[in-house]
Tab-separated table of C-alpha atoms in Angstrom:
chain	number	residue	atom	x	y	z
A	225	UNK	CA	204.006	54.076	65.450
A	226	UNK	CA	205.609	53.800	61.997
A	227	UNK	CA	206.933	50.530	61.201
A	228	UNK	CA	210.100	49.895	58.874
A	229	UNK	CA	209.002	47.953	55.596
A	230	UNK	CA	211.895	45.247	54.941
A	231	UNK	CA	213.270	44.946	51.558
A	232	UNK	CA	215.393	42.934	48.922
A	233	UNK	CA	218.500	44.429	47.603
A	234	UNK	CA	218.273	45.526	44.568
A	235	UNK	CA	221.626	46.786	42.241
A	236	UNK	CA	221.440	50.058	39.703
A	237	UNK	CA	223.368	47.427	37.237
A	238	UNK	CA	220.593	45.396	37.274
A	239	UNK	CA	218.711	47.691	34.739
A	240	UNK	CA	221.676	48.480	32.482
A	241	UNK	CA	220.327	46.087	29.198
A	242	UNK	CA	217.045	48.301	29.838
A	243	UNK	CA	218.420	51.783	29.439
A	244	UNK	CA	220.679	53.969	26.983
A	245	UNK	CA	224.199	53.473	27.407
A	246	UNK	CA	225.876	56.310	29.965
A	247	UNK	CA	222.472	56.611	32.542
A	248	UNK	CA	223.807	54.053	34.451
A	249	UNK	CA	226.739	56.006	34.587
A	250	UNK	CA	224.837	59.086	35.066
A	251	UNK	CA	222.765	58.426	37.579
A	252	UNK	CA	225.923	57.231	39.854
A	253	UNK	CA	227.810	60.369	39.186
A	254	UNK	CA	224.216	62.531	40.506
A	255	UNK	CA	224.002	60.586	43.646
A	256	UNK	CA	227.432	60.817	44.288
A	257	UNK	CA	227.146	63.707	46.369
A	258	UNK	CA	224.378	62.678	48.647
A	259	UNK	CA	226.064	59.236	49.375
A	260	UNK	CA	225.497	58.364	52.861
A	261	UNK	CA	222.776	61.027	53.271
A	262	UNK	CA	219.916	59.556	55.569
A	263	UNK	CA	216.772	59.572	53.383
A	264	UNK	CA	213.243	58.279	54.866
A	265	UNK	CA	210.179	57.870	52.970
A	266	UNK	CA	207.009	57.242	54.597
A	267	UNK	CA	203.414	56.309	53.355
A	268	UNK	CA	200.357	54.577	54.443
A	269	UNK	CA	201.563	51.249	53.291
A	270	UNK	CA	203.997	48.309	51.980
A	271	UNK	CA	201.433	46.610	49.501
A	272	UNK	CA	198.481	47.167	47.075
A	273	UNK	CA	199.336	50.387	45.511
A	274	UNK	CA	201.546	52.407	43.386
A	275	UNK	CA	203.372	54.426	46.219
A	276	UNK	CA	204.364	50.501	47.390
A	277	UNK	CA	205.197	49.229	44.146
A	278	UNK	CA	207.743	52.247	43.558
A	279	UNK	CA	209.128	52.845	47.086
A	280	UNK	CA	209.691	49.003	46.894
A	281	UNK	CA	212.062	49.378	43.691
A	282	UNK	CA	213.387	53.067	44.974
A	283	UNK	CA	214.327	52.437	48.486
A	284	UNK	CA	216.561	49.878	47.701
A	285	UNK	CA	218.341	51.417	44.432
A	286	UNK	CA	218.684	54.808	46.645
A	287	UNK	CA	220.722	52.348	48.571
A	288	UNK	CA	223.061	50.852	46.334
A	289	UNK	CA	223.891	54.456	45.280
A	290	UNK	CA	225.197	55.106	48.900
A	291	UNK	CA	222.098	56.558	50.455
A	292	UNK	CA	221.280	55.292	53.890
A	293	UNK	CA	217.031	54.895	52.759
A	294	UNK	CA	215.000	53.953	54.939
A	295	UNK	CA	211.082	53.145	54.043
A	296	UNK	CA	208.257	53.153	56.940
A	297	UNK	CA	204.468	53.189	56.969
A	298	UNK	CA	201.692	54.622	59.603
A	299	UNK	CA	199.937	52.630	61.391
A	300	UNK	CA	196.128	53.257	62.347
A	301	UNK	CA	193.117	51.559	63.194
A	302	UNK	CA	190.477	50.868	60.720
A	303	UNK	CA	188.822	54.226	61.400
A	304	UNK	CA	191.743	56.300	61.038
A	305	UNK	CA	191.791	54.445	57.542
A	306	UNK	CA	188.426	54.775	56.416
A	307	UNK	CA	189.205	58.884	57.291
A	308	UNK	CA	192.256	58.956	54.901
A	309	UNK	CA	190.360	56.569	52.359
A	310	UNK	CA	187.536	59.111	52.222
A	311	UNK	CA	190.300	61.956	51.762
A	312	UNK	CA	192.082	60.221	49.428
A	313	UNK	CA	188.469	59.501	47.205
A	314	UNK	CA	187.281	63.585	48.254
A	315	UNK	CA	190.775	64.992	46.834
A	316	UNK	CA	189.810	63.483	43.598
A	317	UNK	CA	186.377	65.267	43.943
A	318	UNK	CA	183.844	62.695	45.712
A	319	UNK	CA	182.066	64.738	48.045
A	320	UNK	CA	182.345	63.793	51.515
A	321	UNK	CA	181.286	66.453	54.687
A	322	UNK	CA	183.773	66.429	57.175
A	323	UNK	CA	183.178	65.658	60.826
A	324	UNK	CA	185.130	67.330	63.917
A	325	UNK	CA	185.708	63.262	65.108
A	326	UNK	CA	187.229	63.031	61.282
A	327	UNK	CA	189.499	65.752	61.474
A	328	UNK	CA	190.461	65.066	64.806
A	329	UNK	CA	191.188	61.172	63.908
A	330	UNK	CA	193.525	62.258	61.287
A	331	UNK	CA	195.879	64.756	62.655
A	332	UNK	CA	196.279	62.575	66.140
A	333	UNK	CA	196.842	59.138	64.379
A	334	UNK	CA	199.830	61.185	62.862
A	335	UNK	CA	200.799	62.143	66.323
A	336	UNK	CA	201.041	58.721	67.268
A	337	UNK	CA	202.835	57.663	64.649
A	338	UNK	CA	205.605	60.688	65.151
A	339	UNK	CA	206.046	59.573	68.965
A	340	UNK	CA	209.413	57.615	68.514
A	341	UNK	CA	210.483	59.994	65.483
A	342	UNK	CA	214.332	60.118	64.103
A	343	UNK	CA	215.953	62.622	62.398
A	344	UNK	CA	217.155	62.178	58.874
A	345	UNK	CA	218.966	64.491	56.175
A	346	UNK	CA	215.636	64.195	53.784
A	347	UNK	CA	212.099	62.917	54.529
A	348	UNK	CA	209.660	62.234	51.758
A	349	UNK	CA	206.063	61.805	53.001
A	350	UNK	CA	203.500	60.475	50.382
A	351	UNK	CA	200.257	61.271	50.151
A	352	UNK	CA	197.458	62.914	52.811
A	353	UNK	CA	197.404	60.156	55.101
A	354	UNK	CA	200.897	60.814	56.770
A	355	UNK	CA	200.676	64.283	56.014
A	356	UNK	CA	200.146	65.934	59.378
A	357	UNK	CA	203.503	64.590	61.203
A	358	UNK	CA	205.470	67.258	60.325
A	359	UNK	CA	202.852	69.894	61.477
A	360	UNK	CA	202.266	67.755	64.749
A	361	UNK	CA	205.868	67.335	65.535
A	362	UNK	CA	206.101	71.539	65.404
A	363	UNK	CA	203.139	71.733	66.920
A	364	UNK	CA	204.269	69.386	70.112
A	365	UNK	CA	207.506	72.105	70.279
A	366	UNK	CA	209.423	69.478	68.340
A	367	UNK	CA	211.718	70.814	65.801
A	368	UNK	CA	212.813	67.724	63.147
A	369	UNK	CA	215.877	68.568	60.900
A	370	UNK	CA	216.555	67.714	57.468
A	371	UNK	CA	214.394	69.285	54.505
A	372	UNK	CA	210.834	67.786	54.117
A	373	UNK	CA	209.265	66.834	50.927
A	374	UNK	CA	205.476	66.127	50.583
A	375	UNK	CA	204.764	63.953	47.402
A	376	UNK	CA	201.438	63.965	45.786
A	377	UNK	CA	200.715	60.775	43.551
A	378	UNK	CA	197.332	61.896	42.968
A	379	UNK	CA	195.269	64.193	40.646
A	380	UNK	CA	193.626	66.898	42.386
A	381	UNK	CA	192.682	69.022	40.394
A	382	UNK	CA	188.701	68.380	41.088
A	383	UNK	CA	189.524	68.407	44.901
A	384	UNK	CA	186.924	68.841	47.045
A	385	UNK	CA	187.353	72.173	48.305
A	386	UNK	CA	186.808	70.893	52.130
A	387	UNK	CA	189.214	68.050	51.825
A	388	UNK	CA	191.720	70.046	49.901
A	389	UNK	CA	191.533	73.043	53.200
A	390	UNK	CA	192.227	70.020	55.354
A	391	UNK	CA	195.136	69.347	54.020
A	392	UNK	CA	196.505	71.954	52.981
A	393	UNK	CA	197.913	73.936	55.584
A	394	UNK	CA	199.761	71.017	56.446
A	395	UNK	CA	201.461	70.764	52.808
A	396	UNK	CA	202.480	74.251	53.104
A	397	UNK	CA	204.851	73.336	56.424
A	398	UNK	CA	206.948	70.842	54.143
A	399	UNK	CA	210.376	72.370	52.481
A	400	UNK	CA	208.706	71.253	49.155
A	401	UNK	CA	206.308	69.465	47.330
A	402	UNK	CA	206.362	67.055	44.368
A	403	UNK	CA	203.373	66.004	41.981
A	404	UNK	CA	202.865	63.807	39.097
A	405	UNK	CA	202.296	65.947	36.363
A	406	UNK	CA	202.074	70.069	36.638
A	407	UNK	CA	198.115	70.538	35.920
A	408	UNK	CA	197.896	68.474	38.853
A	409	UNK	CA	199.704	71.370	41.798
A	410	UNK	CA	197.172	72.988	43.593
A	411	UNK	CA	198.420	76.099	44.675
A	412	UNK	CA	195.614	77.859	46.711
């Protein structure tokens, strides 16, 4: 079941002494458009990590730009999270061989967590540990709306080959994808 992180308000003017003069400005006139646009971004979790510590600051400044952002994590038990903790370490190229119980763990703890899904205008999913609930709400006959987004924070360009098939057929169901830095796309 994915639960909905809470978060302060935060205001775009807040940053104006730290930027040029106009991006304030700018950045209201791009989000103009999308204002009231239903945005969700989902990860693994709400603290201890760089997804958290941006989608803590981002959520809430999509907001004051009009954007009706919404930010929820999985949930899992602690096997499901030594899985995606052993994906997470093998995409950056620590071996790990793959069980069936593994695989299987993964892609159904995402099922679970899609069971009470809502539609939005954009999704964002970050990571390989939510990865699958797009895949598993098509493959349950489910069609979700909006366009989907799958953003890599990681570097996997050592992948391990195994961990990197896992994943990627469902990466290729999403609308798009968005990485860190362009040596970092895998694109087989």
């Amino acid at each position: 079941m994915l639960t909905t992180v809470e978060l302060e308000t935060r205001e775009l003017e807040q940053y104006r002494p730290a930027v040029l003069p106009g991006v304030v400005e700018a950045i209201r006139d791009d989000a103009r458009p999308l204002r009231g646009a239903r945005v969700l971004h989902v990860n693994a979790t709400a603290y201890g990590g760089g997804v958290a510590e941006i989608l803590g600051s981002m959520v809430p400044l999509m907001r004051d730009l009009g954007l009706e952002a919404d930010w929820k994590v999985i949930s899992g038990s602690d096997p499901f999270f030594g899985v995606t903790k052993a994906m997470h370490n093998a995409l950056q190229g620590k071996p790990h061989r793959w069980t069936q119980e593994e695989r299987t763990l993964w892609v159904e703890t995402s099922r679970a967590n899609a069971q009470t899904w809502e539609e939005y205008d954009f999704v964002v999913v970050h990571d390989p540990q939510p990865a699958p609930i797009l895949g598993v709400l098509r493959a349950d006959g489910r069609r979700p709306g909006g366009k989907w987004l799958w953003r890599c924070h990681i570097d996997l360009t050592d992948a391990q080959p195994e961990a990197w098939s896992l994943l990627r057929p469902y990466v290729a169901e999403y609308d798009g994808t968005v990485w860190t830095m362009p040596q970092y796309v895998r694109g087989e």
